[in-house]
Amino acid sequence: GAVVSQHPSWVICKSGTSVKIECRSLDFQATTMFWYRQFPKQSLMLMATSNEGSKATYEQGVEKDKFLINHASLTLSTLTVTSAHPEDSSFYICSAHPRGLRVHNEQFFGPGTRLTVL
Amino acid sequence: AQTVTQSQPEMSVQEAETVTLSCTYDTSENNYYLFWYKQPPSRQMILVIRQEAYKQQNATENRFSVNFQKAAKSFSLKISDSQLGDTAMYFCASQIQGAQKLVFGQGTRLTINP
């Protein structure tokens, strides 16, 4: 149980195009999902917190107009990288916090999406 | 603000040995959680062990145990009888009670040699 999927697992796009990454909780409902970015050999950096039915909360320094987040349902959050540039190339990971779960505040992570912008 | 520091970028031990990964953190909160996550080459984040700050007893999960020193704000991970499958990046993380946001340390790359 508590499986989170991401699609696509990897994507290559041209500079200037937009890319959408989906994060789905497969067997639970998630009121909150998180989007992280991880550069090679570095740690996970939280980009934004996605709450179902409301606007996402972005971390300082993250451009909300560039990284559009939509959490339209309790099982799906999407991250759209708009007008992608080579410096946006990275590994993007989502995590989900199950609805109603209070024990240990556990989050479940997706397998990540590798984005390469040419 | 929360901060988590892992001062060992890389570690390497022989199979079956015991290894300890260090982590220190800083928070002004009294109630919080601490975690160790494993990220193998597949990049999938896997929860290894968690500790509630209000519990004095150190958490254990099979071969994995922690040494939680609240006053020193230290949270080290001990891996006993290390196995080749333990080779991975290990991240220490903290979370304030009532908030869901995780703050990660820089990570330690652990290699278990045969």
mmCIF file with all atom_site columns, C-alpha atoms in Angstrom:
data_model
loop_
_atom_site.group_PDB
_atom_site.id
_atom_site.type_symbol
_atom_site.label_atom_id
_atom_site.label_alt_id
_atom_site.label_comp_id
_atom_site.label_asym_id
_atom_site.label_entity_id
_atom_site.label_seq_id
_atom_site.pdbx_PDB_ins_code
_atom_site.Cartn_x
_atom_site.Cartn_y
_atom_site.Cartn_z
_atom_site.occupancy
_atom_site.B_iso_or_equiv
_atom_site.pdbx_formal_charge
_atom_site.auth_seq_id
_atom_site.auth_comp_id
_atom_site.auth_asym_id
_atom_site.auth_atom_id
_atom_site.pdbx_PDB_model_num
ATOM 1   C CA . GLY A 1 1   ? 0.000  0.000  0.000   1.00 0.00 ? 1   GLY A CA 1
ATOM 2   C CA . ALA A 1 2   ? 0.865  3.725  -0.093  1.00 0.00 ? 2   ALA A CA 1
ATOM 3   C CA . VAL A 1 3   ? 2.203  3.810  -3.627  1.00 0.00 ? 3   VAL A CA 1
ATOM 4   C CA . VAL A 1 4   ? 2.956  7.021  -5.448  1.00 0.00 ? 4   VAL A CA 1
ATOM 5   C CA . SER A 1 5   ? 3.590  7.070  -9.178  1.00 0.00 ? 5   SER A CA 1
ATOM 6   C CA . GLN A 1 6   ? 5.077  9.703  -11.443 1.00 0.00 ? 6   GLN A CA 1
ATOM 7   C CA . HIS A 1 7   ? 4.703  10.098 -15.154 1.00 0.00 ? 7   HIS A CA 1
ATOM 8   C CA . PRO A 1 8   ? 6.757  10.316 -17.213 1.00 0.00 ? 8   PRO A CA 1
ATOM 9   C CA . SER A 1 9   ? 9.796  8.723  -15.617 1.00 0.00 ? 9   SER A CA 1
ATOM 10  C CA . TRP A 1 10  ? 12.012 10.662 -17.956 1.00 0.00 ? 10  TRP A CA 1
ATOM 11  C CA . VAL A 1 11  ? 11.472 13.333 -20.560 1.00 0.00 ? 11  VAL A CA 1
ATOM 12  C CA . ILE A 1 12  ? 13.606 15.227 -23.045 1.00 0.00 ? 12  ILE A CA 1
ATOM 13  C CA . CYS A 1 13  ? 12.333 18.478 -24.437 1.00 0.00 ? 13  CYS A CA 1
ATOM 14  C CA . LYS A 1 14  ? 13.525 21.430 -26.438 1.00 0.00 ? 14  LYS A CA 1
ATOM 15  C CA . SER A 1 15  ? 14.324 24.741 -24.849 1.00 0.00 ? 15  SER A CA 1
ATOM 16  C CA . GLY A 1 16  ? 11.290 26.994 -24.733 1.00 0.00 ? 16  GLY A CA 1
ATOM 17  C CA . THR A 1 17  ? 8.695  24.249 -24.550 1.00 0.00 ? 17  THR A CA 1
ATOM 18  C CA . SER A 1 18  ? 6.563  23.268 -21.559 1.00 0.00 ? 18  SER A CA 1
ATOM 19  C CA . VAL A 1 19  ? 6.604  19.928 -19.816 1.00 0.00 ? 19  VAL A CA 1
ATOM 20  C CA . LYS A 1 20  ? 3.976  18.455 -17.489 1.00 0.00 ? 20  LYS A CA 1
ATOM 21  C CA . ILE A 1 21  ? 4.834  15.915 -14.816 1.00 0.00 ? 21  ILE A CA 1
ATOM 22  C CA . GLU A 1 22  ? 2.093  13.977 -13.042 1.00 0.00 ? 22  GLU A CA 1
ATOM 23  C CA . CYS A 1 23  ? 2.164  12.675 -9.499  1.00 0.00 ? 23  CYS A CA 1
ATOM 24  C CA . ARG A 1 24  ? -0.495 10.177 -8.492  1.00 0.00 ? 24  ARG A CA 1
ATOM 25  C CA . SER A 1 25  ? -1.302 8.467  -5.212  1.00 0.00 ? 25  SER A CA 1
ATOM 26  C CA . LEU A 1 26  ? -2.491 5.048  -6.347  1.00 0.00 ? 26  LEU A CA 1
ATOM 27  C CA . ASP A 1 27  ? -4.098 3.557  -3.267  1.00 0.00 ? 27  ASP A CA 1
ATOM 28  C CA . PHE A 1 28  ? -4.775 6.464  -0.967  1.00 0.00 ? 28  PHE A CA 1
ATOM 29  C CA . GLN A 1 29  ? -6.040 10.009 -1.014  1.00 0.00 ? 29  GLN A CA 1
ATOM 30  C CA . ALA A 1 30  ? -3.573 12.797 -0.497  1.00 0.00 ? 30  ALA A CA 1
ATOM 31  C CA . THR A 1 31  ? -4.638 16.201 0.685   1.00 0.00 ? 31  THR A CA 1
ATOM 32  C CA . THR A 1 32  ? -1.079 17.415 0.407   1.00 0.00 ? 32  THR A CA 1
ATOM 33  C CA . MET A 1 33  ? 1.606  16.644 -2.103  1.00 0.00 ? 33  MET A CA 1
ATOM 34  C CA . PHE A 1 34  ? 5.128  18.006 -2.268  1.00 0.00 ? 34  PHE A CA 1
ATOM 35  C CA . TRP A 1 35  ? 7.394  18.710 -5.202  1.00 0.00 ? 35  TRP A CA 1
ATOM 36  C CA . TYR A 1 36  ? 11.159 18.434 -4.819  1.00 0.00 ? 36  TYR A CA 1
ATOM 37  C CA . ARG A 1 37  ? 14.051 19.065 -7.128  1.00 0.00 ? 37  ARG A CA 1
ATOM 38  C CA . GLN A 1 38  ? 17.282 17.133 -6.911  1.00 0.00 ? 38  GLN A CA 1
ATOM 39  C CA . PHE A 1 39  ? 20.445 18.023 -8.790  1.00 0.00 ? 39  PHE A CA 1
ATOM 40  C CA . PRO A 1 40  ? 23.080 15.320 -9.370  1.00 0.00 ? 40  PRO A CA 1
ATOM 41  C CA . LYS A 1 41  ? 24.750 14.181 -6.164  1.00 0.00 ? 41  LYS A CA 1
ATOM 42  C CA . GLN A 1 42  ? 22.803 16.732 -4.149  1.00 0.00 ? 42  GLN A CA 1
ATOM 43  C CA . SER A 1 43  ? 19.980 16.670 -1.680  1.00 0.00 ? 43  SER A CA 1
ATOM 44  C CA . LEU A 1 44  ? 16.262 17.156 -2.232  1.00 0.00 ? 44  LEU A CA 1
ATOM 45  C CA . MET A 1 45  ? 15.152 20.748 -2.254  1.00 0.00 ? 45  MET A CA 1
ATOM 46  C CA . LEU A 1 46  ? 11.489 21.445 -1.607  1.00 0.00 ? 46  LEU A CA 1
ATOM 47  C CA . MET A 1 47  ? 9.994  23.545 -4.383  1.00 0.00 ? 47  MET A CA 1
ATOM 48  C CA . ALA A 1 48  ? 6.379  23.784 -3.332  1.00 0.00 ? 48  ALA A CA 1
ATOM 49  C CA . THR A 1 49  ? 3.581  22.311 -1.282  1.00 0.00 ? 49  THR A CA 1
ATOM 50  C CA . SER A 1 50  ? 0.493  21.375 -3.234  1.00 0.00 ? 50  SER A CA 1
ATOM 51  C CA . ASN A 1 51  ? -2.852 21.347 -1.427  1.00 0.00 ? 51  ASN A CA 1
ATOM 52  C CA . GLU A 1 52  ? -5.941 19.832 -2.999  1.00 0.00 ? 52  GLU A CA 1
ATOM 53  C CA . GLY A 1 53  ? -8.363 22.488 -4.131  1.00 0.00 ? 53  GLY A CA 1
ATOM 54  C CA . SER A 1 54  ? -6.198 25.457 -3.279  1.00 0.00 ? 54  SER A CA 1
ATOM 55  C CA . LYS A 1 55  ? -3.153 27.303 -4.530  1.00 0.00 ? 55  LYS A CA 1
ATOM 56  C CA . ALA A 1 56  ? 0.252  25.809 -4.017  1.00 0.00 ? 56  ALA A CA 1
ATOM 57  C CA . THR A 1 57  ? 2.692  27.282 -1.534  1.00 0.00 ? 57  THR A CA 1
ATOM 58  C CA . TYR A 1 58  ? 6.075  27.934 -3.095  1.00 0.00 ? 58  TYR A CA 1
ATOM 59  C CA . GLU A 1 59  ? 9.398  27.992 -1.317  1.00 0.00 ? 59  GLU A CA 1
ATOM 60  C CA . GLN A 1 60  ? 11.468 31.124 -1.408  1.00 0.00 ? 60  GLN A CA 1
ATOM 61  C CA . GLY A 1 61  ? 13.315 31.527 -4.689  1.00 0.00 ? 61  GLY A CA 1
ATOM 62  C CA . VAL A 1 62  ? 11.016 29.250 -6.690  1.00 0.00 ? 62  VAL A CA 1
ATOM 63  C CA . GLU A 1 63  ? 9.274  31.010 -9.569  1.00 0.00 ? 63  GLU A CA 1
ATOM 64  C CA . LYS A 1 64  ? 5.587  30.220 -9.341  1.00 0.00 ? 64  LYS A CA 1
ATOM 65  C CA . ASP A 1 65  ? 4.957  31.351 -12.905 1.00 0.00 ? 65  ASP A CA 1
ATOM 66  C CA . LYS A 1 66  ? 7.593  29.003 -14.196 1.00 0.00 ? 66  LYS A CA 1
ATOM 67  C CA . PHE A 1 67  ? 6.700  25.965 -12.130 1.00 0.00 ? 67  PHE A CA 1
ATOM 68  C CA . LEU A 1 68  ? 2.924  25.682 -12.284 1.00 0.00 ? 68  LEU A CA 1
ATOM 69  C CA . ILE A 1 69  ? 1.357  23.296 -9.812  1.00 0.00 ? 69  ILE A CA 1
ATOM 70  C CA . ASN A 1 70  ? -2.184 22.005 -9.970  1.00 0.00 ? 70  ASN A CA 1
ATOM 71  C CA . HIS A 1 71  ? -3.701 19.694 -7.352  1.00 0.00 ? 71  HIS A CA 1
ATOM 72  C CA . ALA A 1 72  ? -7.113 19.156 -8.878  1.00 0.00 ? 72  ALA A CA 1
ATOM 73  C CA . SER A 1 73  ? -8.033 15.943 -7.075  1.00 0.00 ? 73  SER A CA 1
ATOM 74  C CA . LEU A 1 74  ? -7.114 13.987 -3.972  1.00 0.00 ? 74  LEU A CA 1
ATOM 75  C CA . THR A 1 75  ? -4.994 11.605 -6.033  1.00 0.00 ? 75  THR A CA 1
ATOM 76  C CA . LEU A 1 76  ? -3.324 13.818 -8.610  1.00 0.00 ? 76  LEU A CA 1
ATOM 77  C CA . SER A 1 77  ? -0.955 16.756 -8.605  1.00 0.00 ? 77  SER A CA 1
ATOM 78  C CA . THR A 1 78  ? 0.800  18.085 -11.684 1.00 0.00 ? 78  THR A CA 1
ATOM 79  C CA . LEU A 1 79  ? 3.927  20.157 -12.101 1.00 0.00 ? 79  LEU A CA 1
ATOM 80  C CA . THR A 1 80  ? 4.306  22.054 -15.346 1.00 0.00 ? 80  THR A CA 1
ATOM 81  C CA . VAL A 1 81  ? 7.686  23.502 -16.200 1.00 0.00 ? 81  VAL A CA 1
ATOM 82  C CA . THR A 1 82  ? 6.914  26.366 -18.533 1.00 0.00 ? 82  THR A CA 1
ATOM 83  C CA . SER A 1 83  ? 9.329  27.717 -21.135 1.00 0.00 ? 83  SER A CA 1
ATOM 84  C CA . ALA A 1 84  ? 11.912 25.187 -20.059 1.00 0.00 ? 84  ALA A CA 1
ATOM 85  C CA . HIS A 1 85  ? 15.605 26.023 -20.273 1.00 0.00 ? 85  HIS A CA 1
ATOM 86  C CA . PRO A 1 86  ? 18.673 23.797 -19.933 1.00 0.00 ? 86  PRO A CA 1
ATOM 87  C CA . GLU A 1 87  ? 19.163 24.961 -16.344 1.00 0.00 ? 87  GLU A CA 1
ATOM 88  C CA . ASP A 1 88  ? 15.770 23.416 -15.507 1.00 0.00 ? 88  ASP A CA 1
ATOM 89  C CA . SER A 1 89  ? 17.229 19.997 -16.268 1.00 0.00 ? 89  SER A CA 1
ATOM 90  C CA . SER A 1 90  ? 17.016 18.051 -13.040 1.00 0.00 ? 90  SER A CA 1
ATOM 91  C CA . PHE A 1 91  ? 15.388 15.166 -11.220 1.00 0.00 ? 91  PHE A CA 1
ATOM 92  C CA . TYR A 1 92  ? 11.930 16.060 -9.938  1.00 0.00 ? 92  TYR A CA 1
ATOM 93  C CA . ILE A 1 93  ? 10.408 14.042 -7.104  1.00 0.00 ? 93  ILE A CA 1
ATOM 94  C CA . CYS A 1 94  ? 6.951  14.251 -5.613  1.00 0.00 ? 94  CYS A CA 1
ATOM 95  C CA . SER A 1 95  ? 5.713  12.955 -2.294  1.00 0.00 ? 95  SER A CA 1
ATOM 96  C CA . ALA A 1 96  ? 2.240  12.593 -0.855  1.00 0.00 ? 96  ALA A CA 1
ATOM 97  C CA . HIS A 1 97  ? 0.845  12.847 2.635   1.00 0.00 ? 97  HIS A CA 1
ATOM 98  C CA . PRO A 1 98  ? -2.156 10.516 3.097   1.00 0.00 ? 98  PRO A CA 1
ATOM 99  C CA . ARG A 1 99  ? -5.450 12.078 4.021   1.00 0.00 ? 99  ARG A CA 1
ATOM 100 C CA . GLY A 1 100 ? -6.292 11.619 7.665   1.00 0.00 ? 100 GLY A CA 1
ATOM 101 C CA . LEU A 1 101 ? -2.941 10.096 8.542   1.00 0.00 ? 101 LEU A CA 1
ATOM 102 C CA . ARG A 1 102 ? -1.517 11.550 11.693  1.00 0.00 ? 102 ARG A CA 1
ATOM 103 C CA . VAL A 1 103 ? 0.897  8.844  12.701  1.00 0.00 ? 103 VAL A CA 1
ATOM 104 C CA . HIS A 1 104 ? 4.471  9.999  12.307  1.00 0.00 ? 104 HIS A CA 1
ATOM 105 C CA . ASN A 1 105 ? 3.516  12.457 9.548   1.00 0.00 ? 105 ASN A CA 1
ATOM 106 C CA . GLU A 1 106 ? 4.878  10.049 6.976   1.00 0.00 ? 106 GLU A CA 1
ATOM 107 C CA . GLN A 1 107 ? 5.172  11.008 3.341   1.00 0.00 ? 107 GLN A CA 1
ATOM 108 C CA . PHE A 1 108 ? 5.355  8.556  0.479   1.00 0.00 ? 108 PHE A CA 1
ATOM 109 C CA . PHE A 1 109 ? 7.641  9.345  -2.418  1.00 0.00 ? 109 PHE A CA 1
ATOM 110 C CA . GLY A 1 110 ? 7.236  8.853  -6.120  1.00 0.00 ? 110 GLY A CA 1
ATOM 111 C CA . PRO A 1 111 ? 10.027 7.326  -8.206  1.00 0.00 ? 111 PRO A CA 1
ATOM 112 C CA . GLY A 1 112 ? 11.000 10.668 -9.713  1.00 0.00 ? 112 GLY A CA 1
ATOM 113 C CA . THR A 1 113 ? 11.092 12.196 -13.171 1.00 0.00 ? 113 THR A CA 1
ATOM 114 C CA . ARG A 1 114 ? 14.296 13.033 -14.969 1.00 0.00 ? 114 ARG A CA 1
ATOM 115 C CA . LEU A 1 115 ? 13.922 16.148 -17.103 1.00 0.00 ? 115 LEU A CA 1
ATOM 116 C CA . THR A 1 116 ? 16.496 17.021 -19.732 1.00 0.00 ? 116 THR A CA 1
ATOM 117 C CA . VAL A 1 117 ? 16.107 20.283 -21.620 1.00 0.00 ? 117 VAL A CA 1
ATOM 118 C CA . LEU A 1 118 ? 18.129 20.570 -24.802 1.00 0.00 ? 118 LEU A CA 1
ATOM 119 C CA . ALA B 2 1   ? 14.225 27.821 10.741  1.00 0.00 ? 1   ALA B CA 1
ATOM 120 C CA . GLN B 2 2   ? 15.073 24.163 10.597  1.00 0.00 ? 2   GLN B CA 1
ATOM 121 C CA . THR B 2 3   ? 18.442 23.010 9.361   1.00 0.00 ? 3   THR B CA 1
ATOM 122 C CA . VAL B 2 4   ? 19.860 19.523 8.995   1.00 0.00 ? 4   VAL B CA 1
ATOM 123 C CA . THR B 2 5   ? 23.557 18.854 8.554   1.00 0.00 ? 5   THR B CA 1
ATOM 124 C CA . GLN B 2 6   ? 25.277 15.684 7.436   1.00 0.00 ? 6   GLN B CA 1
ATOM 125 C CA . SER B 2 7   ? 29.017 16.157 7.652   1.00 0.00 ? 7   SER B CA 1
ATOM 126 C CA . GLN B 2 8   ? 30.073 12.931 5.940   1.00 0.00 ? 8   GLN B CA 1
ATOM 127 C CA . PRO B 2 9   ? 29.710 13.230 2.148   1.00 0.00 ? 9   PRO B CA 1
ATOM 128 C CA . GLU B 2 10  ? 30.906 9.677  1.589   1.00 0.00 ? 10  GLU B CA 1
ATOM 129 C CA . MET B 2 11  ? 31.548 6.546  3.599   1.00 0.00 ? 11  MET B CA 1
ATOM 130 C CA . SER B 2 12  ? 32.710 3.099  2.662   1.00 0.00 ? 12  SER B CA 1
ATOM 131 C CA . VAL B 2 13  ? 32.799 -0.112 4.682   1.00 0.00 ? 13  VAL B CA 1
ATOM 132 C CA . GLN B 2 14  ? 33.171 -3.819 4.097   1.00 0.00 ? 14  GLN B CA 1
ATOM 133 C CA . GLU B 2 15  ? 30.194 -6.097 3.979   1.00 0.00 ? 15  GLU B CA 1
ATOM 134 C CA . ALA B 2 16  ? 29.053 -7.322 7.424   1.00 0.00 ? 16  ALA B CA 1
ATOM 135 C CA . GLU B 2 17  ? 30.688 -4.389 9.209   1.00 0.00 ? 17  GLU B CA 1
ATOM 136 C CA . THR B 2 18  ? 28.831 -1.834 11.263  1.00 0.00 ? 18  THR B CA 1
ATOM 137 C CA . VAL B 2 19  ? 28.678 1.750  10.078  1.00 0.00 ? 19  VAL B CA 1
ATOM 138 C CA . THR B 2 20  ? 27.368 4.922  11.692  1.00 0.00 ? 20  THR B CA 1
ATOM 139 C CA . LEU B 2 21  ? 26.152 7.923  9.727   1.00 0.00 ? 21  LEU B CA 1
ATOM 140 C CA . SER B 2 22  ? 26.091 11.275 11.477  1.00 0.00 ? 22  SER B CA 1
ATOM 141 C CA . CYS B 2 23  ? 23.388 13.920 11.455  1.00 0.00 ? 23  CYS B CA 1
ATOM 142 C CA . THR B 2 24  ? 22.890 17.094 13.432  1.00 0.00 ? 24  THR B CA 1
ATOM 143 C CA . TYR B 2 25  ? 19.930 19.391 13.275  1.00 0.00 ? 25  TYR B CA 1
ATOM 144 C CA . ASP B 2 26  ? 18.759 22.686 14.578  1.00 0.00 ? 26  ASP B CA 1
ATOM 145 C CA . THR B 2 27  ? 15.237 23.693 15.447  1.00 0.00 ? 27  THR B CA 1
ATOM 146 C CA . SER B 2 28  ? 13.575 25.979 17.940  1.00 0.00 ? 28  SER B CA 1
ATOM 147 C CA . GLU B 2 29  ? 10.582 23.664 18.174  1.00 0.00 ? 29  GLU B CA 1
ATOM 148 C CA . ASN B 2 30  ? 10.117 21.207 20.995  1.00 0.00 ? 30  ASN B CA 1
ATOM 149 C CA . ASN B 2 31  ? 7.959  18.709 19.130  1.00 0.00 ? 31  ASN B CA 1
ATOM 150 C CA . TYR B 2 32  ? 9.306  17.311 15.910  1.00 0.00 ? 32  TYR B CA 1
ATOM 151 C CA . TYR B 2 33  ? 10.126 14.139 14.031  1.00 0.00 ? 33  TYR B CA 1
ATOM 152 C CA . LEU B 2 34  ? 13.400 12.921 12.616  1.00 0.00 ? 34  LEU B CA 1
ATOM 153 C CA . PHE B 2 35  ? 13.846 10.530 9.720   1.00 0.00 ? 35  PHE B CA 1
ATOM 154 C CA . TRP B 2 36  ? 16.480 8.645  7.814   1.00 0.00 ? 36  TRP B CA 1
ATOM 155 C CA . TYR B 2 37  ? 15.723 8.009  4.160   1.00 0.00 ? 37  TYR B CA 1
ATOM 156 C CA . LYS B 2 38  ? 17.619 5.784  1.785   1.00 0.00 ? 38  LYS B CA 1
ATOM 157 C CA . GLN B 2 39  ? 17.953 6.583  -1.911  1.00 0.00 ? 39  GLN B CA 1
ATOM 158 C CA . PRO B 2 40  ? 19.433 3.660  -3.854  1.00 0.00 ? 40  PRO B CA 1
ATOM 159 C CA . PRO B 2 41  ? 20.635 3.993  -7.447  1.00 0.00 ? 41  PRO B CA 1
ATOM 160 C CA . SER B 2 42  ? 17.016 3.656  -8.590  1.00 0.00 ? 42  SER B CA 1
ATOM 161 C CA . ARG B 2 43  ? 16.474 7.120  -6.983  1.00 0.00 ? 43  ARG B CA 1
ATOM 162 C CA . GLN B 2 44  ? 13.344 5.875  -5.137  1.00 0.00 ? 44  GLN B CA 1
ATOM 163 C CA . MET B 2 45  ? 13.247 7.395  -1.658  1.00 0.00 ? 45  MET B CA 1
ATOM 164 C CA . ILE B 2 46  ? 12.723 4.755  1.014   1.00 0.00 ? 46  ILE B CA 1
ATOM 165 C CA . LEU B 2 47  ? 11.997 5.459  4.659   1.00 0.00 ? 47  LEU B CA 1
ATOM 166 C CA . VAL B 2 48  ? 14.525 3.647  6.831   1.00 0.00 ? 48  VAL B CA 1
ATOM 167 C CA . ILE B 2 49  ? 13.608 4.740  10.309  1.00 0.00 ? 49  ILE B CA 1
ATOM 168 C CA . ARG B 2 50  ? 11.811 7.506  12.182  1.00 0.00 ? 50  ARG B CA 1
ATOM 169 C CA . GLN B 2 51  ? 12.074 9.004  15.660  1.00 0.00 ? 51  GLN B CA 1
ATOM 170 C CA . GLU B 2 52  ? 9.633  11.147 17.584  1.00 0.00 ? 52  GLU B CA 1
ATOM 171 C CA . ALA B 2 53  ? 11.459 13.821 19.541  1.00 0.00 ? 53  ALA B CA 1
ATOM 172 C CA . TYR B 2 54  ? 9.303  13.289 22.621  1.00 0.00 ? 54  TYR B CA 1
ATOM 173 C CA . LYS B 2 55  ? 10.402 9.669  22.874  1.00 0.00 ? 55  LYS B CA 1
ATOM 174 C CA . GLN B 2 56  ? 13.615 9.078  24.752  1.00 0.00 ? 56  GLN B CA 1
ATOM 175 C CA . GLN B 2 57  ? 13.959 5.519  23.547  1.00 0.00 ? 57  GLN B CA 1
ATOM 176 C CA . ASN B 2 58  ? 16.015 5.183  20.393  1.00 0.00 ? 58  ASN B CA 1
ATOM 177 C CA . ALA B 2 59  ? 14.135 3.786  17.419  1.00 0.00 ? 59  ALA B CA 1
ATOM 178 C CA . THR B 2 60  ? 15.228 0.468  15.915  1.00 0.00 ? 60  THR B CA 1
ATOM 179 C CA . GLU B 2 61  ? 14.231 -1.355 12.743  1.00 0.00 ? 61  GLU B CA 1
ATOM 180 C CA . ASN B 2 62  ? 15.970 -4.686 12.339  1.00 0.00 ? 62  ASN B CA 1
ATOM 181 C CA . ARG B 2 63  ? 19.608 -3.874 11.437  1.00 0.00 ? 63  ARG B CA 1
ATOM 182 C CA . PHE B 2 64  ? 18.997 -0.133 11.619  1.00 0.00 ? 64  PHE B CA 1
ATOM 183 C CA . SER B 2 65  ? 19.034 1.859  14.826  1.00 0.00 ? 65  SER B CA 1
ATOM 184 C CA . VAL B 2 66  ? 19.467 5.463  15.792  1.00 0.00 ? 66  VAL B CA 1
ATOM 185 C CA . ASN B 2 67  ? 21.291 7.285  18.534  1.00 0.00 ? 67  ASN B CA 1
ATOM 186 C CA . PHE B 2 68  ? 19.064 10.234 19.330  1.00 0.00 ? 68  PHE B CA 1
ATOM 187 C CA . GLN B 2 69  ? 20.666 12.853 21.555  1.00 0.00 ? 69  GLN B CA 1
ATOM 188 C CA . LYS B 2 70  ? 18.068 15.580 21.919  1.00 0.00 ? 70  LYS B CA 1
ATOM 189 C CA . ALA B 2 71  ? 20.145 17.990 23.974  1.00 0.00 ? 71  ALA B CA 1
ATOM 190 C CA . ALA B 2 72  ? 22.986 17.763 21.484  1.00 0.00 ? 72  ALA B CA 1
ATOM 191 C CA . LYS B 2 73  ? 20.544 17.792 18.542  1.00 0.00 ? 73  LYS B CA 1
ATOM 192 C CA . SER B 2 74  ? 22.220 14.744 17.122  1.00 0.00 ? 74  SER B CA 1
ATOM 193 C CA . PHE B 2 75  ? 20.558 11.874 15.279  1.00 0.00 ? 75  PHE B CA 1
ATOM 194 C CA . SER B 2 76  ? 22.971 9.256  13.984  1.00 0.00 ? 76  SER B CA 1
ATOM 195 C CA . LEU B 2 77  ? 22.065 6.086  12.103  1.00 0.00 ? 77  LEU B CA 1
ATOM 196 C CA . LYS B 2 78  ? 23.779 2.802  12.831  1.00 0.00 ? 78  LYS B CA 1
ATOM 197 C CA . ILE B 2 79  ? 23.650 0.015  10.290  1.00 0.00 ? 79  ILE B CA 1
ATOM 198 C CA . SER B 2 80  ? 24.674 -3.350 11.671  1.00 0.00 ? 80  SER B CA 1
ATOM 199 C CA . ASP B 2 81  ? 25.808 -6.327 9.624   1.00 0.00 ? 81  ASP B CA 1
ATOM 200 C CA . SER B 2 82  ? 25.902 -4.157 6.515   1.00 0.00 ? 82  SER B CA 1
ATOM 201 C CA . GLN B 2 83  ? 24.813 -5.719 3.245   1.00 0.00 ? 83  GLN B CA 1
ATOM 202 C CA . LEU B 2 84  ? 25.592 -4.909 -0.371  1.00 0.00 ? 84  LEU B CA 1
ATOM 203 C CA . GLY B 2 85  ? 22.017 -3.743 -0.791  1.00 0.00 ? 85  GLY B CA 1
ATOM 204 C CA . ASP B 2 86  ? 22.614 -1.024 1.769   1.00 0.00 ? 86  ASP B CA 1
ATOM 205 C CA . THR B 2 87  ? 24.704 0.838  -0.798  1.00 0.00 ? 87  THR B CA 1
ATOM 206 C CA . ALA B 2 88  ? 22.826 4.106  -1.348  1.00 0.00 ? 88  ALA B CA 1
ATOM 207 C CA . MET B 2 89  ? 22.571 7.774  -0.517  1.00 0.00 ? 89  MET B CA 1
ATOM 208 C CA . TYR B 2 90  ? 21.256 8.309  2.977   1.00 0.00 ? 90  TYR B CA 1
ATOM 209 C CA . PHE B 2 91  ? 19.409 11.475 3.908   1.00 0.00 ? 91  PHE B CA 1
ATOM 210 C CA . CYS B 2 92  ? 18.602 12.687 7.369   1.00 0.00 ? 92  CYS B CA 1
ATOM 211 C CA . ALA B 2 93  ? 15.453 14.819 7.601   1.00 0.00 ? 93  ALA B CA 1
ATOM 212 C CA . SER B 2 94  ? 13.465 16.719 10.185  1.00 0.00 ? 94  SER B CA 1
ATOM 213 C CA . GLN B 2 95  ? 9.822  17.681 10.368  1.00 0.00 ? 95  GLN B CA 1
ATOM 214 C CA . ILE B 2 96  ? 8.064  19.953 12.825  1.00 0.00 ? 96  ILE B CA 1
ATOM 215 C CA . GLN B 2 97  ? 5.011  18.417 14.432  1.00 0.00 ? 97  GLN B CA 1
ATOM 216 C CA . GLY B 2 98  ? 1.880  19.799 12.835  1.00 0.00 ? 98  GLY B CA 1
ATOM 217 C CA . ALA B 2 99  ? 3.710  20.715 9.645   1.00 0.00 ? 99  ALA B CA 1
ATOM 218 C CA . GLN B 2 100 ? 4.305  18.262 6.846   1.00 0.00 ? 100 GLN B CA 1
ATOM 219 C CA . LYS B 2 101 ? 7.329  19.897 5.311   1.00 0.00 ? 101 LYS B CA 1
ATOM 220 C CA . LEU B 2 102 ? 10.517 17.828 5.418   1.00 0.00 ? 102 LEU B CA 1
ATOM 221 C CA . VAL B 2 103 ? 13.919 19.453 5.625   1.00 0.00 ? 103 VAL B CA 1
ATOM 222 C CA . PHE B 2 104 ? 16.713 17.258 4.317   1.00 0.00 ? 104 PHE B CA 1
ATOM 223 C CA . GLY B 2 105 ? 20.413 17.135 5.036   1.00 0.00 ? 105 GLY B CA 1
ATOM 224 C CA . GLN B 2 106 ? 23.021 17.079 2.290   1.00 0.00 ? 106 GLN B CA 1
ATOM 225 C CA . GLY B 2 107 ? 23.194 13.311 2.216   1.00 0.00 ? 107 GLY B CA 1
ATOM 226 C CA . THR B 2 108 ? 25.883 10.691 2.785   1.00 0.00 ? 108 THR B CA 1
ATOM 227 C CA . ARG B 2 109 ? 26.869 8.332  0.004   1.00 0.00 ? 109 ARG B CA 1
ATOM 228 C CA . LEU B 2 110 ? 27.409 4.918  1.596   1.00 0.00 ? 110 LEU B CA 1
ATOM 229 C CA . THR B 2 111 ? 29.185 2.151  -0.265  1.00 0.00 ? 111 THR B CA 1
ATOM 230 C CA . ILE B 2 112 ? 29.261 -1.398 1.035   1.00 0.00 ? 112 ILE B CA 1
ATOM 231 C CA . ASN B 2 113 ? 32.173 -3.313 -0.442  1.00 0.00 ? 113 ASN B CA 1
ATOM 232 C CA . PRO B 2 114 ? 32.137 -7.097 -0.904  1.00 0.00 ? 114 PRO B CA 1
#
